[in-house]
Amino acid sequence: MGNSSSSNTNLSNSKNRLLEEHHHHEKLKIHNTTSRVSFLRSPLPWLFMFLFFLPLILISTTGGGGRKTCSPASTYPHLSIKDQTNSSSLVKDVEEQEEEEEDDIPPRVPSLYPRRPRMFNTTLDHVVFGIAASSVLWETRKEYIKSWWRPGKTRGVVWIDKKVRTYRHEPLPEIRISQDTSRFRYTHPVGDRSAVRISRVVTETLRLGLKGVRWFVMGDDDTVFVVDNVVNVLSKYDHTQFYYVGSSSEAHVQNIFFSYSMAFGGGGFAISYALAVELSKMQDRCIQRYPGLYGSDDRIQACMTELGVPLTKEPGFHQYDVYGDLLGLLSAHPVAPLVTLHHIDVVQPIFPKMKRSRALRHLMSSADLDSASIFQQSICYDQSRFWSISVSWGFSVQIIRGIISPRELEMPSRTFLNWFRRADYIGYAFNTRPVSRHPCQRPFVFYVNSAKYDEGRRQVIGYYNLDKTRRFPGCRWRLDSPGKIDSVVVLKRPDPLRWHKSPRRDCCRVLPSRRNTTMYIWVGNCADGEISELEHPKQ
């Protein structure tokens, strides 16, 4: 009896203990549920969740996670309508491939810096010319300025050392006297201290306060500008940034004496408005630090170095530190727009039997019809007569017996002499070739006589006449002589937007002619697959 009662007591105790533990667990569950509900009702967790997902939402809405599909016209704006149609299948294949690979490409982060447009809407109104002149040479040099100056269209100032005689209605810029520069030191033993005055032309022009200026273009009174090409070149650059645009000398020794990083002033250079403002703030102090320099352009370059602005080279600015005949240089001009000519007094007139000023006006008559193409070379061959032909549009046509490769014809022939007569006769900053001594390979040169625009054909027709002042020795080759040709007629459509595309030489073709004494040549953009080659007859 005792044992059974004790066992019953233990059993009841264990039951009670189990019941208490069960009630305790139930209370804990109720407490946990209540705490979770109160936690979700609090604003703090929702705030943390919002801040966590906000960056992901912004990235998805700004396009960082997807790729946009561009049309051919927007992706390749330089293509013509025909080119866009032909390339549509290629663009479709690329787009389909991109769609297949889209899942494997990670999200693209948006660019922090916008892309600079290729061309800026710079016009002639945005350009101001600063011309450094001398009163001693003014009567001669002003004729060079008249050849390119456009009254009422071009803006600029001639800065001169003292007052000169002027005439009413002369097509010239405004003439101003430069400020006194006697306070600046000049210690070069053989130079002229007028270099200090000339180096301040851009700063003095800036301080005139002209409106709407983007670029200051500086040159000498014997610098000839092709103003439309000046605008074309400067349109590539942002005038709100620091730009110092020009070119070095043709003579290697000149570049060694001065600097390959210097824009030679006679060839002209351009300074953006933003850079001109910074230059004006420090130029007077800068000039004082370089009293031993020779000229004005090396003083400008010294100040550019202190500003940390390098030279942006454009091959169309020509210093022409040479003597003699420019035929070799001008007939093989680089594939770049002609911007300037210089040293007109030093070299021979570019057209024979003409005074220098008249020769410049004659050149500008062709440049007015298609300034973008002036001096641009094209090379072709007369297959029936085995002649090599080089056309420098608006200037000359050269016909040579035999076949000369384009690689050789595009190099200037040395019809000119080095600036330093005792220096290396091939010491130029570019490749040259010798003038042929073989009597059968002397070029027959035809200079442009006149040019006109044919509205019906929408073409410029240029007439080039043989230069009969040159002597041609006898040739024993059994080839027709180009001397039988009296004139060459060149047909070409104006191409004002050629420098908005990738640079390329024009192609030319010899057209059939009914006259044995006249050759007709077409010049223009190369067709698909067209190159400068002589097609050998099929056997």
Coordinates of C-alpha atoms in Angstrom, one line a residue:
M1 CA 0.0 0.0 0.0
G2 CA 2.8 2.4 0.8
N3 CA 4.6 1.7 -2.3
S4 CA 1.5 2.2 -4.5
S5 CA 0.7 5.5 -2.8
S6 CA 4.1 6.8 -3.3
S7 CA 4.2 5.9 -7.0
N8 CA 0.8 7.6 -7.5
T9 CA 2.2 10.7 -5.8
N10 CA 5.2 10.7 -8.1
L11 CA 3.0 10.3 -11.2
S12 CA 0.8 13.2 -10.2
N13 CA 3.9 15.4 -9.6
S14 CA 5.3 14.6 -13.1
K15 CA 2.0 15.4 -14.7
N16 CA 1.8 18.7 -12.9
R17 CA 5.4 19.4 -14.0
L18 CA 4.5 18.7 -17.6
L19 CA 1.5 20.9 -17.5
E20 CA 3.5 23.8 -16.1
E21 CA 6.1 23.4 -18.8
H22 CA 3.4 23.4 -21.5
H23 CA 1.8 26.6 -20.1
H24 CA 5.2 28.2 -20.0
H25 CA 5.9 27.4 -23.7
E26 CA 2.5 28.8 -24.7
K27 CA 3.2 32.0 -22.9
L28 CA 6.6 32.3 -24.8
K29 CA 4.9 31.8 -28.2
I30 CA 2.4 34.5 -27.5
H31 CA 5.1 36.9 -26.3
N32 CA 7.2 36.3 -29.5
T33 CA 4.3 36.8 -31.8
T34 CA 3.4 40.0 -30.0
S35 CA 7.0 41.4 -30.3
R36 CA 7.2 40.6 -34.0
V37 CA 4.0 42.4 -34.7
S38 CA 5.1 45.4 -32.7
F39 CA 8.5 45.4 -34.6
L40 CA 6.8 45.5 -38.0
R41 CA 4.5 48.3 -36.8
S42 CA 7.6 50.4 -36.0
P43 CA 8.7 52.9 -38.9
L44 CA 12.5 52.1 -38.4
P45 CA 12.6 48.8 -40.3
W46 CA 10.6 50.2 -43.2
L47 CA 13.0 53.1 -43.5
F48 CA 16.1 50.8 -43.6
M49 CA 14.4 48.7 -46.3
F50 CA 13.6 51.8 -48.4
L51 CA 17.2 53.1 -48.2
F52 CA 18.6 49.7 -49.2
F53 CA 16.5 49.3 -52.3
L54 CA 16.6 53.0 -53.5
P55 CA 20.0 52.8 -55.4
L56 CA 18.9 49.7 -57.2
I57 CA 15.7 51.4 -58.3
L58 CA 17.7 54.5 -59.5
I59 CA 20.2 52.4 -61.6
S60 CA 17.3 50.6 -63.3
T61 CA 15.5 53.8 -64.2
T62 CA 18.6 55.6 -65.6
G63 CA 19.3 52.9 -68.1
G64 CA 22.4 51.6 -66.5
G65 CA 21.1 48.0 -66.6
G66 CA 20.1 47.9 -70.2
R67 CA 21.6 48.5 -73.6
K68 CA 20.0 50.9 -76.1
T69 CA 19.7 50.0 -79.7
C70 CA 20.9 52.7 -82.1
S71 CA 19.8 53.1 -85.7
P72 CA 22.4 53.2 -88.4
A73 CA 21.8 56.9 -89.1
S74 CA 22.6 57.9 -85.5
T75 CA 25.5 55.5 -85.1
Y76 CA 27.1 56.2 -88.4
P77 CA 26.2 59.8 -89.3
H78 CA 29.0 60.1 -91.8
L79 CA 27.5 57.4 -94.1
S80 CA 25.4 58.4 -97.1
I81 CA 21.9 57.0 -97.6
K82 CA 23.3 54.4 -100.0
D83 CA 25.9 53.3 -97.5
Q84 CA 23.3 53.1 -94.7
T85 CA 21.1 50.9 -96.9
N86 CA 24.0 48.6 -97.8
S87 CA 25.1 48.4 -94.2
S88 CA 21.6 47.7 -92.8
S89 CA 22.0 43.9 -92.9
L90 CA 25.3 44.2 -91.1
V91 CA 23.8 46.4 -88.4
K92 CA 20.9 43.9 -88.0
D93 CA 23.4 41.0 -87.5
V94 CA 25.2 43.0 -84.9
E95 CA 22.0 44.0 -83.1
E96 CA 20.8 40.3 -83.0
Q97 CA 24.1 39.2 -81.7
E98 CA 24.0 41.9 -79.0
E99 CA 20.5 40.8 -78.0
E100 CA 21.7 37.2 -77.6
E101 CA 24.6 38.3 -75.5
E102 CA 22.6 40.8 -73.5
D103 CA 22.0 38.5 -70.5
D104 CA 25.8 37.9 -70.1
I105 CA 26.7 41.6 -70.1
P106 CA 26.9 43.3 -66.7
P107 CA 25.0 46.5 -66.2
R108 CA 26.8 49.5 -67.8
V109 CA 27.5 52.5 -65.5
P110 CA 26.4 55.8 -67.0
S111 CA 29.2 58.0 -68.3
L112 CA 30.1 60.8 -65.9
Y113 CA 31.4 63.1 -68.7
P114 CA 29.5 63.9 -71.9
R115 CA 31.2 63.3 -75.2
R116 CA 32.5 66.3 -77.1
P117 CA 30.8 66.8 -80.5
R118 CA 33.0 66.4 -83.6
M119 CA 32.4 69.9 -85.0
F120 CA 31.5 73.2 -83.4
N121 CA 29.3 75.8 -85.2
T122 CA 32.2 78.2 -85.5
T123 CA 31.8 80.8 -88.3
L124 CA 33.9 83.6 -89.7
D125 CA 32.1 86.1 -87.3
H126 CA 33.7 84.2 -84.4
V127 CA 37.3 84.7 -85.6
V128 CA 39.4 87.9 -85.1
F129 CA 42.7 88.3 -86.9
G130 CA 45.7 90.1 -85.3
I131 CA 48.2 91.1 -87.9
A132 CA 51.7 92.2 -87.0
A133 CA 53.0 94.8 -89.4
S134 CA 56.0 97.0 -90.0
S135 CA 55.8 100.6 -91.2
V136 CA 59.0 100.1 -93.3
L137 CA 57.4 97.4 -95.4
W138 CA 53.8 98.5 -95.2
E139 CA 53.4 99.7 -98.8
T140 CA 54.4 96.3 -100.2
R141 CA 52.9 94.0 -97.6
K142 CA 49.5 95.6 -97.6
E143 CA 48.9 94.2 -101.1
Y144 CA 49.3 90.7 -99.7
I145 CA 46.7 91.4 -97.0
K146 CA 44.3 92.7 -99.7
S147 CA 44.5 89.4 -101.5
W148 CA 42.7 87.5 -98.7
W149 CA 40.9 90.2 -96.6
R150 CA 37.1 90.4 -97.0
P151 CA 35.8 93.8 -96.1
G152 CA 32.6 93.6 -94.1
K153 CA 33.1 89.9 -93.4
T154 CA 36.4 89.4 -91.8
R155 CA 37.3 91.0 -88.4
G156 CA 40.7 92.0 -87.3
V157 CA 43.3 94.7 -86.6
V158 CA 46.7 95.5 -88.1
W159 CA 49.1 96.3 -85.3
I160 CA 51.9 98.5 -86.5
D161 CA 54.9 100.3 -84.9
K162 CA 54.0 103.9 -86.1
K163 CA 51.5 105.7 -88.2
V164 CA 51.4 105.0 -91.9
R165 CA 49.7 106.6 -94.8
T166 CA 46.2 105.3 -95.5
Y167 CA 43.7 105.8 -98.3
R168 CA 40.0 105.9 -98.1
H169 CA 38.1 102.8 -99.2
E170 CA 41.1 100.5 -99.2
P171 CA 40.1 96.9 -98.5
L172 CA 42.2 96.6 -95.4
P173 CA 41.6 96.0 -91.7
E174 CA 41.6 98.6 -89.0
I175 CA 45.1 99.9 -88.3
R176 CA 46.3 100.6 -84.8
I177 CA 49.5 101.6 -83.2
S178 CA 51.0 99.0 -80.7
Q179 CA 51.5 100.0 -77.1
D180 CA 54.9 101.1 -75.9
T181 CA 57.1 98.1 -74.9
S182 CA 60.2 99.9 -73.9
R183 CA 59.8 98.7 -70.3
F184 CA 60.4 95.1 -71.3
R185 CA 64.0 93.9 -71.5
Y186 CA 65.4 92.5 -74.8
T187 CA 69.0 91.1 -74.8
H188 CA 69.3 88.9 -77.9
P189 CA 72.5 90.0 -79.7
V190 CA 71.3 89.9 -83.3
G191 CA 67.5 90.1 -83.0
D192 CA 65.1 93.0 -83.1
R193 CA 63.2 94.2 -80.0
S194 CA 60.1 94.6 -82.1
A195 CA 59.6 90.9 -81.3
V196 CA 58.4 92.0 -77.8
R197 CA 55.7 94.3 -79.4
I198 CA 54.6 91.6 -81.8
S199 CA 54.3 89.0 -79.1
R200 CA 51.6 91.1 -77.4
V201 CA 49.3 91.3 -80.5
V202 CA 46.8 88.7 -79.2
T203 CA 46.6 90.3 -75.7
E204 CA 46.1 93.8 -77.2
T205 CA 43.4 92.5 -79.5
L206 CA 41.7 90.8 -76.6
R207 CA 41.6 94.0 -74.6
L208 CA 39.7 95.8 -77.4
G209 CA 36.6 94.0 -76.0
L210 CA 35.2 92.8 -79.3
K211 CA 31.9 90.8 -78.9
G212 CA 31.3 87.2 -80.0
V213 CA 34.9 86.2 -80.3
R214 CA 35.9 82.5 -80.1
W215 CA 39.3 82.5 -81.7
F216 CA 42.2 84.9 -82.1
V217 CA 44.3 84.2 -85.2
M218 CA 47.7 85.8 -85.4
G219 CA 50.0 86.3 -88.5
D220 CA 52.5 88.6 -90.1
D221 CA 51.8 91.2 -92.8
D222 CA 53.2 88.7 -95.4
T223 CA 51.0 85.9 -94.1
V224 CA 48.2 84.9 -96.6
F225 CA 45.2 83.2 -95.0
V226 CA 42.5 81.1 -96.7
V227 CA 39.8 82.3 -94.4
D228 CA 37.2 79.6 -95.1
N229 CA 39.8 76.9 -94.2
V230 CA 40.8 78.8 -91.1
V231 CA 37.1 78.4 -90.0
N232 CA 37.1 74.7 -91.0
V233 CA 40.1 73.9 -89.0
L234 CA 39.1 75.8 -85.9
S235 CA 35.6 74.3 -86.0
K236 CA 37.1 71.0 -84.8
Y237 CA 38.1 72.5 -81.4
D238 CA 36.2 73.8 -78.4
H239 CA 36.9 77.5 -78.0
T240 CA 36.0 77.3 -74.3
Q241 CA 39.0 75.1 -73.7
F242 CA 42.7 76.0 -73.9
Y243 CA 43.9 75.5 -77.5
Y244 CA 47.1 76.7 -79.2
V245 CA 46.9 75.7 -82.8
G246 CA 49.6 76.0 -85.5
S247 CA 52.5 74.2 -87.0
S248 CA 56.3 74.0 -87.0
S249 CA 58.8 75.0 -89.7
E250 CA 59.6 73.1 -92.8
A251 CA 63.4 73.5 -92.1
H252 CA 64.6 70.9 -89.6
V253 CA 67.4 73.3 -88.3
Q254 CA 64.9 76.0 -87.6
N255 CA 62.9 73.6 -85.4
I256 CA 66.1 72.6 -83.6
F257 CA 67.1 76.3 -83.0
F258 CA 63.6 77.2 -81.7
S259 CA 61.3 74.2 -80.9
Y260 CA 59.3 71.5 -82.6
S261 CA 56.6 72.5 -79.9
M262 CA 56.4 76.1 -81.2
A263 CA 53.9 77.5 -83.7
F264 CA 55.9 79.6 -86.0
G265 CA 54.3 83.1 -86.2
G266 CA 54.8 83.7 -89.9
G267 CA 52.8 80.6 -90.6
G268 CA 50.1 81.9 -88.3
F269 CA 48.6 80.3 -85.2
A270 CA 45.3 80.4 -83.4
I271 CA 44.5 80.8 -79.7
S272 CA 41.1 80.0 -78.2
Y273 CA 39.3 82.8 -76.4
A274 CA 39.6 81.0 -73.0
L275 CA 43.4 80.6 -73.5
A276 CA 43.8 84.3 -74.6
V277 CA 42.1 85.4 -71.4
E278 CA 44.6 83.4 -69.3
L279 CA 47.5 84.5 -71.4
S280 CA 46.6 88.2 -70.9
K281 CA 46.7 87.8 -67.1
M282 CA 50.3 86.6 -67.1
Q283 CA 52.0 87.6 -70.4
D284 CA 53.7 90.8 -69.2
R285 CA 55.3 88.9 -66.3
C286 CA 56.2 86.0 -68.6
I287 CA 57.9 88.3 -71.1
Q288 CA 60.1 89.7 -68.5
R289 CA 61.4 86.3 -67.7
Y290 CA 62.7 85.6 -71.3
P291 CA 64.6 88.7 -72.4
G292 CA 67.2 86.5 -74.3
L293 CA 64.8 84.9 -76.8
Y294 CA 65.0 85.9 -80.5
G295 CA 61.4 86.4 -81.8
S296 CA 57.8 86.9 -80.8
D297 CA 56.7 83.3 -81.5
D298 CA 59.2 81.7 -79.1
R299 CA 58.1 84.2 -76.4
I300 CA 54.5 83.0 -77.0
Q301 CA 55.5 79.4 -76.8
A302 CA 57.5 80.1 -73.5
C303 CA 54.3 81.5 -72.0
M304 CA 52.3 78.5 -73.3
T305 CA 54.8 76.3 -71.5
E306 CA 54.2 78.1 -68.3
L307 CA 50.5 77.7 -68.7
G308 CA 51.0 74.0 -69.5
V309 CA 49.3 74.2 -72.9
P310 CA 50.9 72.1 -75.7
L311 CA 50.9 72.9 -79.4
T312 CA 48.0 71.4 -81.4
K313 CA 49.6 70.8 -84.8
E314 CA 47.7 71.4 -88.0
P315 CA 49.7 70.8 -91.2
G316 CA 47.9 73.5 -93.2
F317 CA 49.7 76.3 -91.4
H318 CA 52.9 76.9 -93.6
Q319 CA 55.9 78.9 -92.4
Y320 CA 57.7 78.1 -95.7
D321 CA 61.3 78.7 -94.4
V322 CA 62.7 77.9 -97.9
Y323 CA 64.0 79.7 -100.9
G324 CA 63.3 79.3 -104.6
D325 CA 60.3 77.7 -106.4
L326 CA 57.3 76.4 -104.3
L327 CA 56.1 74.2 -107.1
G328 CA 57.4 71.0 -105.4
L329 CA 55.7 71.9 -102.1
L330 CA 52.4 73.2 -103.5
S331 CA 51.9 70.4 -106.0
A332 CA 52.2 67.7 -103.3
H333 CA 50.4 69.4 -100.5
P334 CA 49.5 67.1 -97.5
V335 CA 46.0 65.8 -97.2
A336 CA 44.9 68.7 -95.1
P337 CA 43.2 72.1 -95.8
L338 CA 45.5 74.9 -96.8
V339 CA 45.3 77.5 -94.1
T340 CA 48.3 79.9 -94.7
L341 CA 51.2 80.8 -96.9
H342 CA 54.2 82.8 -95.8
H343 CA 57.5 84.4 -96.9
I344 CA 55.9 85.6 -100.1
D345 CA 58.8 88.1 -100.6
V346 CA 61.5 85.4 -100.2
V347 CA 60.2 82.7 -102.6
Q348 CA 59.5 83.1 -106.3
P349 CA 56.0 84.1 -107.4
I350 CA 53.8 81.0 -107.3
F351 CA 52.7 81.6 -110.9
P352 CA 55.4 82.5 -113.5
K353 CA 55.3 85.8 -115.3
M354 CA 53.3 87.4 -112.5
K355 CA 54.1 89.8 -109.7
R356 CA 53.6 88.3 -106.3
S357 CA 50.5 90.2 -105.3
R358 CA 48.8 89.4 -108.7
A359 CA 49.8 85.8 -108.3
L360 CA 48.1 85.7 -104.9
R361 CA 44.9 87.2 -106.3
H362 CA 45.0 84.7 -109.2
L363 CA 45.2 81.9 -106.7
M364 CA 42.3 83.2 -104.6
S365 CA 40.1 83.3 -107.7
S366 CA 40.3 79.5 -107.7
A367 CA 40.0 79.2 -103.9
D368 CA 36.8 81.2 -103.9
L369 CA 35.2 78.4 -106.0
D370 CA 36.3 75.5 -103.8
S371 CA 38.6 76.6 -100.9
A372 CA 38.5 73.2 -99.2
S373 CA 40.2 71.6 -102.3
I374 CA 42.8 74.2 -103.1
F375 CA 46.2 72.6 -103.7
Q376 CA 44.7 69.1 -103.0
Q377 CA 46.6 66.5 -105.0
S378 CA 45.1 63.7 -107.0
I379 CA 47.1 61.1 -109.0
C380 CA 46.1 59.1 -112.0
Y381 CA 47.6 57.5 -115.2
D382 CA 47.0 57.7 -118.9
Q383 CA 47.1 54.0 -119.8
S384 CA 47.2 54.4 -123.5
R385 CA 50.3 56.7 -123.4
F386 CA 51.9 55.5 -120.2
W387 CA 51.9 58.9 -118.6
S388 CA 51.8 59.7 -114.9
I389 CA 49.6 62.7 -113.9
S390 CA 49.5 64.7 -110.7
V391 CA 46.8 67.3 -110.3
S392 CA 47.1 70.1 -107.6
W393 CA 43.7 71.5 -107.9
G394 CA 43.5 75.2 -108.5
F395 CA 47.2 75.4 -109.1
S396 CA 48.9 73.0 -111.5
V397 CA 48.8 69.8 -113.5
Q398 CA 52.0 67.8 -114.1
I399 CA 52.4 65.2 -116.7
I400 CA 55.4 62.9 -116.7
R401 CA 56.5 60.2 -119.1
G402 CA 56.5 56.7 -117.6
I403 CA 55.0 55.3 -114.5
I404 CA 55.8 56.9 -111.1
S405 CA 54.2 55.4 -108.1
P406 CA 51.8 57.4 -105.9
R407 CA 54.2 56.8 -103.0
E408 CA 56.8 58.8 -104.9
L409 CA 54.5 61.4 -106.4
E410 CA 53.0 62.4 -103.0
M411 CA 56.5 63.4 -101.8
P412 CA 57.4 67.0 -102.7
S413 CA 60.2 67.3 -105.3
R414 CA 63.0 69.6 -104.2
T415 CA 62.4 72.6 -106.4
F416 CA 63.2 74.8 -103.4
L417 CA 66.3 75.4 -101.3
N418 CA 66.9 75.1 -97.5
W419 CA 66.6 78.1 -95.3
F420 CA 70.1 77.6 -94.2
R421 CA 72.1 77.3 -97.4
R422 CA 75.1 75.6 -95.7
A423 CA 72.8 73.1 -94.0
D424 CA 71.9 69.6 -95.2
Y425 CA 70.1 70.1 -98.5
I426 CA 67.6 67.4 -97.5
G427 CA 67.2 68.6 -93.9
Y428 CA 63.5 69.1 -93.9
A429 CA 60.8 68.1 -91.4
F430 CA 59.2 65.8 -94.0
N431 CA 60.2 63.5 -96.8
T432 CA 61.3 64.9 -100.1
R433 CA 62.5 63.6 -103.5
P434 CA 65.1 65.0 -105.9
V435 CA 64.1 66.7 -109.1
S436 CA 64.6 64.1 -111.9
R437 CA 67.7 64.6 -114.0
H438 CA 66.5 62.1 -116.6
P439 CA 65.6 64.1 -119.7
C440 CA 62.6 61.9 -120.4
Q441 CA 61.1 62.3 -116.9
R442 CA 61.1 66.0 -116.6
P443 CA 57.5 67.1 -115.7
F444 CA 55.5 69.1 -118.1
V445 CA 53.8 71.7 -115.9
F446 CA 50.4 73.3 -116.7
Y447 CA 49.4 76.2 -114.5
V448 CA 45.8 77.2 -114.0
N449 CA 44.8 80.0 -116.3
S450 CA 41.1 80.5 -115.4
A451 CA 38.3 78.7 -113.6
K452 CA 34.5 79.1 -113.6
Y453 CA 31.5 77.4 -112.0
D454 CA 29.1 75.8 -114.4
E455 CA 25.7 75.9 -112.8
G456 CA 24.2 73.4 -115.3
R457 CA 26.7 70.7 -114.5
R458 CA 27.3 71.9 -111.0
Q459 CA 31.0 71.7 -111.6
V460 CA 34.1 73.9 -111.5
I461 CA 35.8 73.9 -114.9
G462 CA 39.5 74.8 -114.7
Y463 CA 41.7 75.6 -117.7
Y464 CA 45.4 74.9 -117.3
N465 CA 48.0 76.0 -119.8
L466 CA 51.4 74.6 -120.5
D467 CA 54.3 76.6 -119.0
K468 CA 56.4 77.1 -122.1
T469 CA 59.2 79.0 -120.2
R470 CA 60.6 75.7 -119.1
R471 CA 63.2 73.9 -121.3
F472 CA 62.7 70.3 -122.2
P473 CA 65.8 68.3 -123.4
G474 CA 65.4 65.7 -126.1
C475 CA 64.1 62.3 -125.1
R476 CA 64.8 59.0 -126.9
W477 CA 61.9 57.0 -125.4
R478 CA 59.4 55.7 -127.8
L479 CA 56.5 57.4 -125.9
D480 CA 54.3 60.3 -126.9
S481 CA 55.5 63.6 -125.6
P482 CA 53.3 65.5 -123.2
G483 CA 54.6 68.6 -125.0
K484 CA 52.0 68.0 -127.7
I485 CA 49.3 69.0 -125.1
D486 CA 48.7 72.7 -125.0
S487 CA 46.0 72.8 -122.3
V488 CA 44.3 70.6 -119.7
V489 CA 40.7 71.0 -118.7
V490 CA 39.9 69.8 -115.1
L491 CA 36.3 69.1 -114.1
K492 CA 35.4 68.9 -110.4
R493 CA 32.4 69.4 -108.2
P494 CA 32.9 71.7 -105.1
D495 CA 33.3 69.7 -101.9
P496 CA 33.0 72.2 -99.0
L497 CA 32.4 69.4 -96.4
R498 CA 35.3 67.2 -97.4
W499 CA 37.1 67.9 -94.1
H500 CA 34.1 66.8 -92.1
K501 CA 35.0 63.3 -93.3
S502 CA 38.1 61.2 -92.9
P503 CA 41.0 62.6 -94.9
R504 CA 41.6 61.0 -98.3
R505 CA 43.1 62.1 -101.6
D506 CA 40.8 62.7 -104.5
C507 CA 40.9 60.4 -107.4
C508 CA 41.2 61.6 -111.0
R509 CA 40.5 60.0 -114.4
V510 CA 41.6 60.9 -117.9
L511 CA 38.5 61.5 -120.1
P512 CA 38.3 60.9 -123.8
S513 CA 39.0 64.0 -125.9
R514 CA 38.4 64.8 -129.6
R515 CA 41.4 67.2 -129.6
N516 CA 44.9 65.9 -129.7
T517 CA 46.2 69.1 -128.0
T518 CA 43.7 69.1 -125.1
M519 CA 43.4 66.7 -122.2
Y520 CA 40.3 66.4 -120.1
I521 CA 40.6 65.2 -116.5
W522 CA 37.8 64.5 -114.0
V523 CA 38.7 65.0 -110.3
G524 CA 36.5 64.0 -107.4
N525 CA 35.7 61.5 -104.6
C526 CA 37.0 58.0 -105.3
A527 CA 34.4 55.4 -106.1
D528 CA 34.1 52.1 -104.3
G529 CA 37.3 50.2 -105.0
E530 CA 38.9 52.9 -107.0
I531 CA 42.6 53.5 -106.3
S532 CA 45.5 55.3 -108.1
E533 CA 47.0 52.5 -110.2
L534 CA 47.9 51.8 -113.8
E535 CA 45.8 48.9 -115.1
H536 CA 48.0 46.6 -117.2
P537 CA 46.4 45.4 -120.4
K538 CA 45.1 41.8 -120.2
Q539 CA 47.1 39.3 -122.2

